[in-house]
Amino acid sequence: MAGFDWIVPVILTMITAATPLVFAGIGELITEKSGVLNLGVEGMMLVGAVTGFITATVTGNYFLAVLAAAFAGSVMAFLFGVLTLSLMANQVATGLALTLFGVGLSALMGQEFVGMPVDPLDKLYISGLTDIPYIGPIIFGQDGLVYLSFAVVAAVSWFLYKTKAGLILRAVGDSHDAAHSIGYSVIGIRYLAVMFGGAMSGIGGAYLSLAYTPMWAENMTAGRGWIALALIVFATWKPGLVLIGAYMFGGITILQLHAQAAGLDVPSQVLSMLPYVATVLVLVLISKDQSRIRKHAPACIGKIFHPAA
Amino acid sequence: MLLKIEKRSESSRVMVYMTPIIALVLTVLCSTVLFTLLGVSPVEALNTFFIQPLDSRYDLSELFVKATPLMLIAIGLSVGFKANVWNIGAEGQLTMGAIVGSSLFIYFHDIDSVFLLPAMILLGAIGGAAWAAIPAFLKTRFNANEILTSLMLVYVAILFLSVLVHGPWRDPDGFNFPESRTFSDSADMPILVAGTRMHFGTLLALLAVLGTWIMMAKTLVGFQIKVIGSAPTAGGYAGFSQKKIIWFTLLFGGALAGVAGLSEVAGPIDQIIPTISPGYGFTAIIVAFLGRLHPVGIFFASLLMALTYLGGETAQISLGLPVAVTGVFQGMVLFFLLASDVLVNYRFRLNIGRKAVS
Amino acid sequence: MTLKSIPSLLGAVAVAGSMLMGATAMAEDKIGFVYVGPVGDHGWTYRHDLGRQAVQNELGDKVKTTFVESVKEGPDSERVIRQMAADGHKLIFTTSFGFMNPTLKVAKQFPDVKFEHATGYKRADNVSAYSARFYEGRYVVGKIVGNMTKSNVIGYIGSFPIPEVVRGINALTLAAKSVNPDIKVKVAWVSTWYDPGKEADAAKALIDQGADVILQHTDSPAPLQVAEERGVWAVGQASDMSRFAPKAQLTAIIDDWDGYYVARTKAALDGSWKSEDTWGGFNTGMVDLAPYNKAIPADLIALAEKTRNGIEDGSILPFAGPFNKQDGSVGAKDGEALDDGTLLGMNWYVEGVEGELPK
């Protein structure tokens, strides 16, 4: 069936386009579930991207590179935590400032590394399995970070809904005063959540600089951090939907490019608007139903907590 | 914890004035390290960032040109922020204001009338307000979070601008380049000080600051906003409608952002181009908080923010520092300012030899 | 530190600063560059900055070059240009189309300062306009890729449908069709000059649609990386990008501003500078090709070189008729060639390009 041959390549391209969004989205989801809104995703991704790239170029060790990217992202997030959690600065303003800072810092760090190629992250190849037509390359032919992104989503999903720690995290995000009065350390839990978010953003950035387009160039995230923020709303704060949403957000761009290449007349700007309009619509749909929004959206998001005692 | 943060029973008046100074001192200390690491004399660098951009009358006027959109937007947003209405989509409202406002000129560019510009300003305000009305409607009708809806609408507005400027709004004599015809004299913002770029928009910004101050301090609306912001339930008992406040604050912020957009395109830009604003709508959020949501604070915060941009350009020209340093430096200044604000409402206390009472 | 000492500290900073400023003012002439992107973009701005470095190396201590990067097209650019002019720069290069009107505004206020604006169409007594005929490079490339393609499908990644980009697509198509009438050119518009990820996605989409040669009018080397991985051909943009695609890069169309910048700076220094309109191609060195890939057969390289020489000496005009527009109407008649005015405003495809040009 020649008519369906395009599906496999489209899916393969979608996976690459979606993976950085999955990482950044799932990290920010945990951050937001704890009741914190960190708008600095773009900045954290960039710092992760450059740190990962530098580590890979200098050491040649990609495992270390991803680790370093995660660490760099969480250091950025820690900074955000100090300001918003300990010093109670406004989260929206601090997040925006963090992005300003991250864009500059990553450019400064990467100055010597512009225009350097690096080998892309290895892809899995299992003789026999990867060669299966259609599903082989999709399921058995990805790089390690793609598999990791699925594992992280599964782990986060399990953590949030099946573990006590996950319950506590959600409680902190839904009612910090109540969680505090039971005796949980709201600030401590939020620090962990924020830093997890940073680490995931860092890995998402490293996916760009090591696998998606293996190079470093200033501002190479090109707004993906902001898309990740939209994605979480679109996913109504559910980990599984973050995954699906990331593939849809990535997919729209890919399909649009394919349609153009096939000679179909599509106004690209109008199509580019679609994900954002769709997010607004989803938000309206879930918000309309009070019980649903209460179930998934963290009630304390963006609110400052100070123990009254 | 050794160090404990305690809420003050009332905000510290001293700290209101002290914290900017503390932040300044911290910035000077930290940037000394940063600039030394970069191999630049810290004294020279700080001079370039903060003093040099102010050393002539023209430079001062440029400071106001850069600060004008920030001031207009931040003052508009601050009213909403006080009422806990989180409009972070001012960038989109700015864009729509610019589009709707200048549509009058684009379609009737032959008009030579003293009423053209006022009508454009009015339409700019309407365009911004209309774009902000969407999150207001979705919030009041469907309870959709305005942080997220207003943010999403930013991208829609910017893409819409892109459609216009790459398509129907192109200058017919412009070789199909993506920009509109340049505005005629009657569509241009009048210049306030001859020989500079300081335009009528700056006056509008100052009026907005003053007007908002009066509104917040003296009028019933201002009172309602403050009450709803600090204690929504109490506001409810007093018979204030939260929905009305949401509508009012979003439209107010949107209108001012729209005016900011229009005054950019009819002022220093003088035409419609693909990027009207280098992120003023987002930067203004930082400005609003730096100014602690108070008109006077916002006035100074927008000037300070503008100064760091101007300083960054000067640092590139005279010191050869890359633009990345400006980002890091700005981030640092903002972090310190935002962080030190904690001292206004809280105090630190050392817990030595004393059991925490809780 | 006490409160009192802060004003005095600030005073000290100011005094020390102004002394330093005084000390650095020397006899050398200052040459300024205003960039739209970061010098680290490895594309458009990167090439202009190499030009700046060439000026600095060539003229040594006679000049001091300065630059401001990532300047937004809008009010900021006018301020930066003006600041450079007021700061005693002798010659200022503004290197993005969107800086055109700001450059002209500032030039009016500083008649003694000389300005050079890239890729625009307006001039003044002290403002030159310069641009490069990159389409010449694409025409030569077209002769190569028309022969190299097996699928007869060429993929082209476009940024925005402005004349500059459309010209490149058309030149490539005309050349490729002249050696291979079956050629089809597929275009994917990414609505950005620079987004490595999206450029890579577009390259993949085009390859999946049958293209086995990828060209781009965007800034990052990402499409070449994709071509290398997928085993198709690609043509580098702005710089030699063979480091990113040693096997896949056939050649690259290089922006080379070095010669022009050095010549104009020298002219400004010795007083011979005049406002000019330069639209330079191969003959001025502004457009160049990277070394050919070893996989290109010798006869093709000979054809390419012949074409290049023909363009250089004027015997070959890329937009010479006869050819048709995409809609079948006549683009240029036999024996005619399009003039520069038509090229400057080109907003239609030639026959052989697929899809509709976005309006």
PDB file of N, CA and C in Angstrom, chain A residues 9-10 13 16-17 114-117 123 212-215 217-220 222 224 253-254 256-258 260-263 265 268 272, chain C residues 38 40 42 186-191 194-198 200-202 204-206 208-209 220-222 225 229-230 243-244 355-356:
ATOM      1  N   PRO A   9       7.362   7.373   8.371  1.00  0.00           N
ATOM      2  CA  PRO A   9       8.253   8.522   8.544  1.00  0.00           C
ATOM      3  C   PRO A   9       7.614   9.660   9.335  1.00  0.00           C
ATOM      4  N   VAL A  10       6.331   9.891   9.126  1.00  0.00           N
ATOM      5  CA  VAL A  10       5.678  10.970   9.886  1.00  0.00           C
ATOM      6  C   VAL A  10       5.746  10.658  11.374  1.00  0.00           C
ATOM      7  N   THR A  13       9.270  11.192  12.707  1.00  0.00           N
ATOM      8  CA  THR A  13       9.581  12.610  12.874  1.00  0.00           C
ATOM      9  C   THR A  13       8.842  13.180  14.075  1.00  0.00           C
ATOM     10  N   THR A  16      10.605  12.480  17.409  1.00  0.00           N
ATOM     11  CA  THR A  16      11.713  13.400  17.685  1.00  0.00           C
ATOM     12  C   THR A  16      11.198  14.772  18.098  1.00  0.00           C
ATOM     13  N   ALA A  17      10.174  15.249  17.397  1.00  0.00           N
ATOM     14  CA  ALA A  17       9.680  16.588  17.695  1.00  0.00           C
ATOM     15  C   ALA A  17       9.003  16.626  19.061  1.00  0.00           C
ATOM     16  N   VAL A 114      29.912  27.001  19.471  1.00  0.00           N
ATOM     17  CA  VAL A 114      29.056  27.227  18.310  1.00  0.00           C
ATOM     18  C   VAL A 114      29.741  26.676  17.063  1.00  0.00           C
ATOM     19  N   GLY A 115      28.961  26.001  16.209  1.00  0.00           N
ATOM     20  CA  GLY A 115      29.512  25.515  14.952  1.00  0.00           C
ATOM     21  C   GLY A 115      30.303  24.241  15.080  1.00  0.00           C
ATOM     22  N   MET A 116      30.185  23.590  16.244  1.00  0.00           N
ATOM     23  CA  MET A 116      30.873  22.308  16.420  1.00  0.00           C
ATOM     24  C   MET A 116      29.880  21.180  16.242  1.00  0.00           C
ATOM     25  N   PRO A 117      30.184  20.229  15.395  1.00  0.00           N
ATOM     26  CA  PRO A 117      29.271  19.098  15.284  1.00  0.00           C
ATOM     27  C   PRO A 117      29.550  18.076  16.383  1.00  0.00           C
ATOM     28  N   LYS A 123      21.047   5.209  18.265  1.00  0.00           N
ATOM     29  CA  LYS A 123      19.697   4.647  18.247  1.00  0.00           C
ATOM     30  C   LYS A 123      19.770   3.142  18.453  1.00  0.00           C
ATOM     31  N   TYR A 212      18.017  15.589  18.579  1.00  0.00           N
ATOM     32  CA  TYR A 212      17.123  16.214  17.597  1.00  0.00           C
ATOM     33  C   TYR A 212      17.962  16.906  16.517  1.00  0.00           C
ATOM     34  N   THR A 213      18.756  17.880  16.938  1.00  0.00           N
ATOM     35  CA  THR A 213      19.704  18.551  16.049  1.00  0.00           C
ATOM     36  C   THR A 213      21.026  18.613  16.804  1.00  0.00           C
ATOM     37  N   PRO A 214      21.881  17.603  16.627  1.00  0.00           N
ATOM     38  CA  PRO A 214      23.074  17.503  17.474  1.00  0.00           C
ATOM     39  C   PRO A 214      24.068  18.641  17.242  1.00  0.00           C
ATOM     40  N   MET A 215      23.822  19.761  17.884  1.00  0.00           N
ATOM     41  CA  MET A 215      24.727  20.910  17.801  1.00  0.00           C
ATOM     42  C   MET A 215      24.300  21.892  18.878  1.00  0.00           C
ATOM     43  N   ALA A 217      23.507  25.960  19.288  1.00  0.00           N
ATOM     44  CA  ALA A 217      23.374  27.294  18.730  1.00  0.00           C
ATOM     45  C   ALA A 217      22.528  28.076  19.717  1.00  0.00           C
ATOM     46  N   GLU A 218      22.826  29.357  19.837  1.00  0.00           N
ATOM     47  CA  GLU A 218      22.109  30.173  20.813  1.00  0.00           C
ATOM     48  C   GLU A 218      20.605  30.091  20.577  1.00  0.00           C
ATOM     49  N   ASN A 219      19.855  30.068  21.656  1.00  0.00           N
ATOM     50  CA  ASN A 219      18.393  30.114  21.571  1.00  0.00           C
ATOM     51  C   ASN A 219      17.794  28.969  20.775  1.00  0.00           C
ATOM     52  N   MET A 220      18.472  27.822  20.771  1.00  0.00           N
ATOM     53  CA  MET A 220      18.055  26.769  19.864  1.00  0.00           C
ATOM     54  C   MET A 220      16.721  26.132  20.267  1.00  0.00           C
ATOM     55  N   ALA A 222      14.031  27.757  20.688  1.00  0.00           N
ATOM     56  CA  ALA A 222      13.079  28.475  19.836  1.00  0.00           C
ATOM     57  C   ALA A 222      11.634  28.405  20.329  1.00  0.00           C
ATOM     58  N   ARG A 224      10.189  26.304  22.596  1.00  0.00           N
ATOM     59  CA  ARG A 224       9.582  25.033  22.998  1.00  0.00           C
ATOM     60  C   ARG A 224       9.221  25.009  24.483  1.00  0.00           C
ATOM     61  N   THR A 253       2.752  20.341  13.545  1.00  0.00           N
ATOM     62  CA  THR A 253       3.816  20.956  12.747  1.00  0.00           C
ATOM     63  C   THR A 253       4.266  20.023  11.631  1.00  0.00           C
ATOM     64  N   ILE A 254       4.462  18.762  11.985  1.00  0.00           N
ATOM     65  CA  ILE A 254       4.979  17.805  11.009  1.00  0.00           C
ATOM     66  C   ILE A 254       3.977  17.619   9.870  1.00  0.00           C
ATOM     67  N   GLN A 256       1.719  19.632   8.904  1.00  0.00           N
ATOM     68  CA  GLN A 256       1.650  20.852   8.124  1.00  0.00           C
ATOM     69  C   GLN A 256       2.796  20.900   7.121  1.00  0.00           C
ATOM     70  N   LEU A 257       4.007  20.526   7.580  1.00  0.00           N
ATOM     71  CA  LEU A 257       5.158  20.521   6.673  1.00  0.00           C
ATOM     72  C   LEU A 257       4.972  19.496   5.571  1.00  0.00           C
ATOM     73  N   HIS A 258       4.433  18.345   5.931  1.00  0.00           N
ATOM     74  CA  HIS A 258       4.186  17.305   4.929  1.00  0.00           C
ATOM     75  C   HIS A 258       3.167  17.771   3.906  1.00  0.00           C
ATOM     76  N   GLN A 260       2.506  20.786   3.015  1.00  0.00           N
ATOM     77  CA  GLN A 260       3.144  21.769   2.140  1.00  0.00           C
ATOM     78  C   GLN A 260       4.018  21.091   1.110  1.00  0.00           C
ATOM     79  N   ALA A 261       4.838  20.136   1.586  1.00  0.00           N
ATOM     80  CA  ALA A 261       5.757  19.460   0.685  1.00  0.00           C
ATOM     81  C   ALA A 261       4.975  18.694  -0.374  1.00  0.00           C
ATOM     82  N   ALA A 262       3.781  18.240  -0.022  1.00  0.00           N
ATOM     83  CA  ALA A 262       2.953  17.511  -0.976  1.00  0.00           C
ATOM     84  C   ALA A 262       2.219  18.469  -1.902  1.00  0.00           C
ATOM     85  N   GLY A 263       2.430  19.765  -1.706  1.00  0.00           N
ATOM     86  CA  GLY A 263       1.843  20.734  -2.615  1.00  0.00           C
ATOM     87  C   GLY A 263       0.452  21.193  -2.223  1.00  0.00           C
ATOM     88  N   ASP A 265      -2.175  23.522  -0.370  1.00  0.00           N
ATOM     89  CA  ASP A 265      -2.109  24.926  -0.023  1.00  0.00           C
ATOM     90  C   ASP A 265      -2.596  25.135   1.408  1.00  0.00           C
ATOM     91  N   SER A 268       0.412  28.636   6.558  1.00  0.00           N
ATOM     92  CA  SER A 268       1.166  28.047   7.663  1.00  0.00           C
ATOM     93  C   SER A 268       0.914  28.768   8.985  1.00  0.00           C
ATOM     94  N   SER A 272      -0.283  27.137  12.439  1.00  0.00           N
ATOM     95  CA  SER A 272       0.544  27.261  13.638  1.00  0.00           C
ATOM     96  C   SER A 272      -0.269  27.752  14.826  1.00  0.00           C
TER      97      SER A 272
ATOM     98  N   PRO C  38      22.304  36.700  17.096  1.00  0.00           N
ATOM     99  CA  PRO C  38      23.532  36.548  17.868  1.00  0.00           C
ATOM    100  C   PRO C  38      24.684  36.107  16.962  1.00  0.00           C
ATOM    101  N   GLY C  40      26.598  33.988  17.472  1.00  0.00           N
ATOM    102  CA  GLY C  40      26.710  32.533  17.588  1.00  0.00           C
ATOM    103  C   GLY C  40      25.629  31.770  16.836  1.00  0.00           C
ATOM    104  N   HIS C  42      25.728  30.864  13.772  1.00  0.00           N
ATOM    105  CA  HIS C  42      26.366  30.046  12.740  1.00  0.00           C
ATOM    106  C   HIS C  42      25.677  30.202  11.398  1.00  0.00           C
ATOM    107  N   LYS C 186       9.819  20.903  -4.478  1.00  0.00           N
ATOM    108  CA  LYS C 186       8.806  20.995  -3.428  1.00  0.00           C
ATOM    109  C   LYS C 186       9.303  21.939  -2.340  1.00  0.00           C
ATOM    110  N   VAL C 187       8.414  22.803  -1.898  1.00  0.00           N
ATOM    111  CA  VAL C 187       8.818  23.821  -0.928  1.00  0.00           C
ATOM    112  C   VAL C 187       8.071  23.621   0.383  1.00  0.00           C
ATOM    113  N   ALA C 188       8.792  23.707   1.485  1.00  0.00           N
ATOM    114  CA  ALA C 188       8.149  23.725   2.805  1.00  0.00           C
ATOM    115  C   ALA C 188       8.538  25.023   3.502  1.00  0.00           C
ATOM    116  N   TRP C 189       7.531  25.817   3.824  1.00  0.00           N
ATOM    117  CA  TRP C 189       7.783  27.097   4.509  1.00  0.00           C
ATOM    118  C   TRP C 189       7.745  26.876   6.015  1.00  0.00           C
ATOM    119  N   VAL C 190       8.781  27.329   6.720  1.00  0.00           N
ATOM    120  CA  VAL C 190       8.819  27.087   8.168  1.00  0.00           C
ATOM    121  C   VAL C 190       8.476  28.344   8.979  1.00  0.00           C
ATOM    122  N   SER C 191       8.259  29.470   8.310  1.00  0.00           N
ATOM    123  CA  SER C 191       7.894  30.723   9.003  1.00  0.00           C
ATOM    124  C   SER C 191       8.899  31.120  10.076  1.00  0.00           C
ATOM    125  N   TYR C 194      15.201  30.865  11.771  1.00  0.00           N
ATOM    126  CA  TYR C 194      16.113  30.112  12.613  1.00  0.00           C
ATOM    127  C   TYR C 194      15.365  29.323  13.671  1.00  0.00           C
ATOM    128  N   ASP C 195      15.218  28.046  13.484  1.00  0.00           N
ATOM    129  CA  ASP C 195      14.679  27.154  14.498  1.00  0.00           C
ATOM    130  C   ASP C 195      15.193  25.772  14.102  1.00  0.00           C
ATOM    131  N   PRO C 196      16.369  25.390  14.630  1.00  0.00           N
ATOM    132  CA  PRO C 196      17.009  24.153  14.167  1.00  0.00           C
ATOM    133  C   PRO C 196      16.039  22.980  14.127  1.00  0.00           C
ATOM    134  N   GLY C 197      15.236  22.837  15.172  1.00  0.00           N
ATOM    135  CA  GLY C 197      14.328  21.699  15.231  1.00  0.00           C
ATOM    136  C   GLY C 197      13.338  21.692  14.079  1.00  0.00           C
ATOM    137  N   LYS C 198      12.705  22.844  13.834  1.00  0.00           N
ATOM    138  CA  LYS C 198      11.697  22.922  12.793  1.00  0.00           C
ATOM    139  C   LYS C 198      12.321  22.761  11.405  1.00  0.00           C
ATOM    140  N   ALA C 200      14.913  20.954  10.784  1.00  0.00           N
ATOM    141  CA  ALA C 200      15.165  19.521  10.649  1.00  0.00           C
ATOM    142  C   ALA C 200      13.876  18.786  10.285  1.00  0.00           C
ATOM    143  N   ASP C 201      12.778  19.161  10.940  1.00  0.00           N
ATOM    144  CA  ASP C 201      11.488  18.528  10.646  1.00  0.00           C
ATOM    145  C   ASP C 201      11.107  18.727   9.182  1.00  0.00           C
ATOM    146  N   ALA C 202      11.329  19.960   8.688  1.00  0.00           N
ATOM    147  CA  ALA C 202      10.975  20.259   7.303  1.00  0.00           C
ATOM    148  C   ALA C 202      11.819  19.404   6.356  1.00  0.00           C
ATOM    149  N   LYS C 204      13.087  16.502   6.954  1.00  0.00           N
ATOM    150  CA  LYS C 204      12.576  15.127   7.014  1.00  0.00           C
ATOM    151  C   LYS C 204      11.305  15.000   6.183  1.00  0.00           C
ATOM    152  N   ALA C 205      10.399  15.970   6.332  1.00  0.00           N
ATOM    153  CA  ALA C 205       9.142  15.900   5.593  1.00  0.00           C
ATOM    154  C   ALA C 205       9.406  15.877   4.094  1.00  0.00           C
ATOM    155  N   LEU C 206      10.334  16.731   3.648  1.00  0.00           N
ATOM    156  CA  LEU C 206      10.630  16.792   2.214  1.00  0.00           C
ATOM    157  C   LEU C 206      11.238  15.484   1.727  1.00  0.00           C
ATOM    158  N   ASP C 208      10.793  12.569   3.068  1.00  0.00           N
ATOM    159  CA  ASP C 208       9.720  11.572   3.082  1.00  0.00           C
ATOM    160  C   ASP C 208       8.802  11.735   1.879  1.00  0.00           C
ATOM    161  N   GLN C 209       8.765  12.921   1.314  1.00  0.00           N
ATOM    162  CA  GLN C 209       7.929  13.139   0.126  1.00  0.00           C
ATOM    163  C   GLN C 209       8.703  12.889  -1.158  1.00  0.00           C
ATOM    164  N   SER C 220      20.216  27.425  10.044  1.00  0.00           N
ATOM    165  CA  SER C 220      20.952  26.467  10.862  1.00  0.00           C
ATOM    166  C   SER C 220      21.415  25.270  10.038  1.00  0.00           C
ATOM    167  N   PRO C 221      22.444  24.580  10.493  1.00  0.00           N
ATOM    168  CA  PRO C 221      22.928  23.410   9.760  1.00  0.00           C
ATOM    169  C   PRO C 221      22.071  22.168  10.000  1.00  0.00           C
ATOM    170  N   ALA C 222      20.959  22.315  10.711  1.00  0.00           N
ATOM    171  CA  ALA C 222      20.144  21.143  11.046  1.00  0.00           C
ATOM    172  C   ALA C 222      19.685  20.345   9.813  1.00  0.00           C
ATOM    173  N   GLN C 225      22.332  18.001   8.696  1.00  0.00           N
ATOM    174  CA  GLN C 225      22.494  16.840   9.570  1.00  0.00           C
ATOM    175  C   GLN C 225      21.476  15.766   9.210  1.00  0.00           C
ATOM    176  N   GLU C 229      22.149  11.954   7.773  1.00  0.00           N
ATOM    177  CA  GLU C 229      21.615  10.770   8.422  1.00  0.00           C
ATOM    178  C   GLU C 229      20.774   9.933   7.456  1.00  0.00           C
ATOM    179  N   ARG C 230      20.000  10.618   6.597  1.00  0.00           N
ATOM    180  CA  ARG C 230      19.098   9.919   5.683  1.00  0.00           C
ATOM    181  C   ARG C 230      19.779   9.495   4.389  1.00  0.00           C
ATOM    182  N   ARG C 243      31.268  20.313   7.921  1.00  0.00           N
ATOM    183  CA  ARG C 243      31.539  19.679   9.212  1.00  0.00           C
ATOM    184  C   ARG C 243      30.314  18.966   9.767  1.00  0.00           C
ATOM    185  N   PHE C 244      29.139  19.484   9.394  1.00  0.00           N
ATOM    186  CA  PHE C 244      27.909  18.874   9.893  1.00  0.00           C
ATOM    187  C   PHE C 244      27.411  17.765   8.970  1.00  0.00           C
ATOM    188  N   GLY C 355       3.121  23.435  -5.574  1.00  0.00           N
ATOM    189  CA  GLY C 355       2.433  24.120  -4.495  1.00  0.00           C
ATOM    190  C   GLY C 355       2.221  25.584  -4.826  1.00  0.00           C
ATOM    191  N   GLU C 356       1.418  26.236  -3.982  1.00  0.00           N
ATOM    192  CA  GLU C 356       1.131  27.630  -4.233  1.00  0.00           C
ATOM    193  C   GLU C 356       2.008  28.510  -3.361  1.00  0.00           C
TER     194      GLU C 356
END
